[in-house]
Amino acid sequence: DTQEKMAGWTGFDWVMFAFFATHIPVTLLLDVQALLPAAWFPQALLGLTAQYRDTMQDPYMGRDDPPFWFLAMIVCELFFQLPCFVFFVWAFLKQSNSIRIPGIVYGAHVSTTVIVILGDILFTTFPEGTVGPKTLQQRLALCGIYAPYLVLPLLFCIKMSLSPQPFGSGSASVAAKKRN
């Protein structure tokens, strides 16, 4: 049954399903490192985040003192986005049209928060000796890392906004209503 449903997915459906499914472990293992004590994470994960931070000059990840606004965004990721990721994976597998309104809210929320991050990357002067992009090349490379987190949720929001029944009239939510 699930395989039949997945056979009808568009390329965009597959991209968004993979985005949501992979974001669950990314949130729990990497992103929340900014909020929780380092002792709660294996050294290998802390090392991975530190290597990424140093390579990409990401001023938010893997540091002892991330900006408060960034911590607030990670709190939103943990308590709002993470439940959305789980729900969206389920909704894709069940082809539930109940994905629509949460998808609009999620997409608008995430797109807005990433615009703040991109603005900070592009326009903040990061002092020498600190982590943060200093050259235009470094800034654009780091924007390239964050850009999918703007583009995909925004496209998802638009798709959900324009699709009263994202999975069509034969989806699980419509079938359930007919049975009741």
mmCIF file of C-alpha atoms in Angstrom:
data_model
loop_
_atom_site.group_PDB
_atom_site.id
_atom_site.type_symbol
_atom_site.label_atom_id
_atom_site.label_comp_id
_atom_site.label_asym_id
_atom_site.label_seq_id
_atom_site.Cartn_x
_atom_site.Cartn_y
_atom_site.Cartn_z
ATOM 1 C CA ASP A 1 0.000 0.000 0.000
ATOM 2 C CA THR A 2 2.758 2.496 0.954
ATOM 3 C CA GLN A 3 4.845 1.457 -2.059
ATOM 4 C CA GLU A 4 1.891 2.092 -4.361
ATOM 5 C CA LYS A 5 1.428 5.544 -2.854
ATOM 6 C CA MET A 6 5.130 6.360 -3.177
ATOM 7 C CA ALA A 7 5.094 5.267 -6.833
ATOM 8 C CA GLY A 8 2.830 8.226 -7.567
ATOM 9 C CA TRP A 9 5.069 10.820 -5.941
ATOM 10 C CA THR A 10 6.500 13.666 -7.966
ATOM 11 C CA GLY A 11 10.187 14.514 -7.885
ATOM 12 C CA PHE A 12 9.363 17.375 -5.537
ATOM 13 C CA ASP A 13 7.522 14.955 -3.215
ATOM 14 C CA TRP A 14 10.628 12.777 -3.023
ATOM 15 C CA VAL A 15 12.860 15.782 -2.329
ATOM 16 C CA MET A 16 10.590 17.053 0.455
ATOM 17 C CA PHE A 17 10.156 13.581 1.976
ATOM 18 C CA ALA A 18 13.948 13.148 2.063
ATOM 19 C CA PHE A 19 14.351 16.680 3.429
ATOM 20 C CA PHE A 20 11.955 16.014 6.317
ATOM 21 C CA ALA A 21 13.164 12.469 7.035
ATOM 22 C CA THR A 22 16.843 13.463 7.139
ATOM 23 C CA HIS A 23 16.128 16.579 9.158
ATOM 24 C CA ILE A 24 14.956 14.496 12.136
ATOM 25 C CA PRO A 25 18.428 13.119 12.956
ATOM 26 C CA VAL A 26 20.121 16.383 11.920
ATOM 27 C CA THR A 27 18.000 18.287 14.438
ATOM 28 C CA LEU A 28 18.483 15.773 17.256
ATOM 29 C CA LEU A 29 22.180 15.068 16.722
ATOM 30 C CA LEU A 30 23.662 18.284 15.352
ATOM 31 C CA ASP A 31 21.506 21.384 15.597
ATOM 32 C CA VAL A 32 20.484 21.009 19.243
ATOM 33 C CA GLN A 33 24.144 20.930 20.249
ATOM 34 C CA ALA A 34 23.791 24.709 20.460
ATOM 35 C CA LEU A 35 21.230 24.319 23.274
ATOM 36 C CA LEU A 36 22.229 21.298 25.298
ATOM 37 C CA PRO A 37 25.346 20.508 27.335
ATOM 38 C CA ALA A 38 28.225 19.078 25.294
ATOM 39 C CA ALA A 39 28.401 16.132 27.702
ATOM 40 C CA TRP A 40 25.104 14.876 26.249
ATOM 41 C CA PHE A 41 26.688 14.214 22.838
ATOM 42 C CA PRO A 42 29.292 11.693 21.694
ATOM 43 C CA GLN A 43 32.677 13.240 21.031
ATOM 44 C CA ALA A 44 32.439 12.179 17.381
ATOM 45 C CA LEU A 45 29.332 14.337 16.857
ATOM 46 C CA LEU A 46 30.926 17.306 18.602
ATOM 47 C CA GLY A 47 33.999 16.834 16.433
ATOM 48 C CA LEU A 48 31.894 16.684 13.272
ATOM 49 C CA THR A 49 30.159 19.933 14.170
ATOM 50 C CA ALA A 50 33.482 21.616 15.036
ATOM 51 C CA GLN A 51 35.014 20.482 11.744
ATOM 52 C CA TYR A 52 32.036 21.846 9.827
ATOM 53 C CA ARG A 53 32.192 25.137 11.792
ATOM 54 C CA ASP A 54 35.881 25.599 11.075
ATOM 55 C CA THR A 55 35.671 24.563 7.425
ATOM 56 C CA MET A 56 32.629 26.667 6.555
ATOM 57 C CA GLN A 57 33.324 29.474 9.049
ATOM 58 C CA ASP A 58 29.764 29.057 10.380
ATOM 59 C CA PRO A 59 29.448 31.501 13.296
ATOM 60 C CA TYR A 60 26.405 29.747 14.784
ATOM 61 C CA MET A 61 27.176 26.045 14.984
ATOM 62 C CA GLY A 62 29.538 24.332 17.385
ATOM 63 C CA ARG A 63 30.399 27.274 19.571
ATOM 64 C CA ASP A 64 30.109 27.844 23.286
ATOM 65 C CA ASP A 65 28.356 31.203 22.933
ATOM 66 C CA PRO A 66 25.993 31.279 19.951
ATOM 67 C CA PRO A 67 23.934 34.449 19.593
ATOM 68 C CA PHE A 68 20.768 34.422 21.674
ATOM 69 C CA TRP A 69 18.582 34.919 18.594
ATOM 70 C CA PHE A 70 20.106 31.759 17.100
ATOM 71 C CA LEU A 71 19.382 29.809 20.283
ATOM 72 C CA ALA A 72 15.769 30.982 20.044
ATOM 73 C CA MET A 73 15.625 29.625 16.495
ATOM 74 C CA ILE A 74 17.001 26.270 17.648
ATOM 75 C CA VAL A 75 14.317 26.157 20.370
ATOM 76 C CA CYS A 76 11.744 26.658 17.591
ATOM 77 C CA GLU A 77 13.419 23.918 15.566
ATOM 78 C CA LEU A 78 13.301 21.497 18.473
ATOM 79 C CA PHE A 79 9.769 22.167 19.702
ATOM 80 C CA PHE A 80 7.962 23.204 16.497
ATOM 81 C CA GLN A 81 9.895 22.008 13.462
ATOM 82 C CA LEU A 82 10.896 18.578 14.777
ATOM 83 C CA PRO A 83 7.274 17.526 15.428
ATOM 84 C CA CYS A 84 6.470 18.877 11.958
ATOM 85 C CA PHE A 85 9.207 16.712 10.413
ATOM 86 C CA VAL A 86 7.761 13.599 12.028
ATOM 87 C CA PHE A 87 4.212 14.552 11.026
ATOM 88 C CA PHE A 88 5.253 15.372 7.447
ATOM 89 C CA VAL A 89 7.026 12.020 7.018
ATOM 90 C CA TRP A 90 3.877 10.273 8.241
ATOM 91 C CA ALA A 91 1.639 12.460 6.035
ATOM 92 C CA PHE A 92 3.720 11.730 2.937
ATOM 93 C CA LEU A 93 3.635 7.992 3.607
ATOM 94 C CA LYS A 94 -0.143 8.072 4.200
ATOM 95 C CA GLN A 95 -0.735 10.738 1.545
ATOM 96 C CA SER A 96 -2.776 12.663 4.071
ATOM 97 C CA ASN A 97 -4.116 16.001 2.924
ATOM 98 C CA SER A 98 -3.955 17.103 6.559
ATOM 99 C CA ILE A 99 -0.386 18.095 5.679
ATOM 100 C CA ARG A 100 -1.624 21.272 4.003
ATOM 101 C CA ILE A 101 -2.148 23.799 6.819
ATOM 102 C CA PRO A 102 0.846 22.660 8.929
ATOM 103 C CA GLY A 103 2.894 22.765 5.707
ATOM 104 C CA ILE A 104 1.922 26.374 5.066
ATOM 105 C CA VAL A 105 2.721 27.407 8.646
ATOM 106 C CA TYR A 106 6.005 25.462 8.691
ATOM 107 C CA GLY A 107 7.152 26.814 5.327
ATOM 108 C CA ALA A 108 6.375 30.418 6.224
ATOM 109 C CA HIS A 109 8.069 30.086 9.619
ATOM 110 C CA VAL A 110 11.264 28.476 8.355
ATOM 111 C CA SER A 111 11.612 30.744 5.335
ATOM 112 C CA THR A 112 11.362 33.782 7.573
ATOM 113 C CA THR A 113 13.945 32.544 10.060
ATOM 114 C CA VAL A 114 16.454 31.602 7.367
ATOM 115 C CA ILE A 115 16.218 35.076 5.840
ATOM 116 C CA VAL A 116 17.484 36.424 9.182
ATOM 117 C CA ILE A 117 20.412 33.980 9.137
ATOM 118 C CA LEU A 118 21.307 34.822 5.528
ATOM 119 C CA GLY A 119 21.178 38.543 6.298
ATOM 120 C CA ASP A 120 23.494 38.049 9.254
ATOM 121 C CA ILE A 121 25.922 35.998 7.151
ATOM 122 C CA LEU A 122 25.989 38.591 4.388
ATOM 123 C CA PHE A 123 26.080 41.824 6.380
ATOM 124 C CA THR A 124 27.695 41.208 9.767
ATOM 125 C CA THR A 125 31.359 42.061 10.147
ATOM 126 C CA PHE A 126 32.984 39.115 11.895
ATOM 127 C CA PRO A 127 36.181 40.227 13.650
ATOM 128 C CA GLU A 128 39.494 38.599 12.773
ATOM 129 C CA GLY A 129 40.291 35.760 15.120
ATOM 130 C CA THR A 130 36.627 34.740 15.429
ATOM 131 C CA VAL A 131 34.619 32.170 13.522
ATOM 132 C CA GLY A 132 32.576 33.754 10.776
ATOM 133 C CA PRO A 133 32.913 34.404 7.059
ATOM 134 C CA LYS A 134 35.292 37.260 6.277
ATOM 135 C CA THR A 135 35.500 37.163 2.481
ATOM 136 C CA LEU A 136 32.727 37.367 -0.085
ATOM 137 C CA GLN A 137 33.604 33.822 -1.192
ATOM 138 C CA GLN A 138 33.220 32.512 2.380
ATOM 139 C CA ARG A 139 29.934 34.391 2.799
ATOM 140 C CA LEU A 140 28.494 33.019 -0.445
ATOM 141 C CA ALA A 141 29.651 29.474 0.361
ATOM 142 C CA LEU A 142 27.961 29.628 3.773
ATOM 143 C CA CYS A 143 24.825 31.112 2.207
ATOM 144 C CA GLY A 144 24.898 28.125 -0.140
ATOM 145 C CA ILE A 145 24.724 25.803 2.869
ATOM 146 C CA TYR A 146 21.730 27.648 4.358
ATOM 147 C CA ALA A 147 19.915 28.453 1.066
ATOM 148 C CA PRO A 148 18.149 25.066 0.735
ATOM 149 C CA TYR A 149 16.584 25.719 4.155
ATOM 150 C CA LEU A 150 15.033 28.844 2.658
ATOM 151 C CA VAL A 151 14.144 27.570 -0.805
ATOM 152 C CA LEU A 152 12.660 24.151 -0.008
ATOM 153 C CA PRO A 153 10.360 25.268 2.840
ATOM 154 C CA LEU A 154 9.278 28.283 0.788
ATOM 155 C CA LEU A 155 8.434 26.085 -2.216
ATOM 156 C CA PHE A 156 6.656 23.654 0.114
ATOM 157 C CA CYS A 157 4.629 26.549 1.563
ATOM 158 C CA ILE A 158 3.698 27.726 -1.921
ATOM 159 C CA LYS A 159 2.748 24.220 -3.055
ATOM 160 C CA MET A 160 0.595 23.668 0.024
ATOM 161 C CA SER A 161 -1.005 27.100 -0.399
ATOM 162 C CA LEU A 162 -1.954 26.371 -3.996
ATOM 163 C CA SER A 163 -3.104 22.784 -3.399
ATOM 164 C CA PRO A 164 -6.390 22.399 -1.481
ATOM 165 C CA GLN A 165 -5.757 18.628 -1.606
ATOM 166 C CA PRO A 166 -1.973 18.175 -1.930
ATOM 167 C CA PHE A 167 -2.278 14.421 -2.480
ATOM 168 C CA GLY A 168 -5.478 14.565 -4.489
ATOM 169 C CA SER A 169 -9.019 13.567 -3.730
ATOM 170 C CA GLY A 170 -8.114 9.907 -3.189
ATOM 171 C CA SER A 171 -5.788 10.603 -0.277
ATOM 172 C CA ALA A 172 -5.989 8.977 3.147
ATOM 173 C CA SER A 173 -7.758 11.929 4.769
ATOM 174 C CA VAL A 174 -10.480 12.015 2.128
ATOM 175 C CA ALA A 175 -10.933 8.235 2.281
ATOM 176 C CA ALA A 176 -11.226 8.411 6.061
ATOM 177 C CA LYS A 177 -13.940 11.065 5.822
ATOM 178 C CA LYS A 178 -15.909 8.930 3.377
ATOM 179 C CA ARG A 179 -15.807 5.951 5.769
ATOM 180 C CA ASN A 180 -17.149 8.040 8.669
#
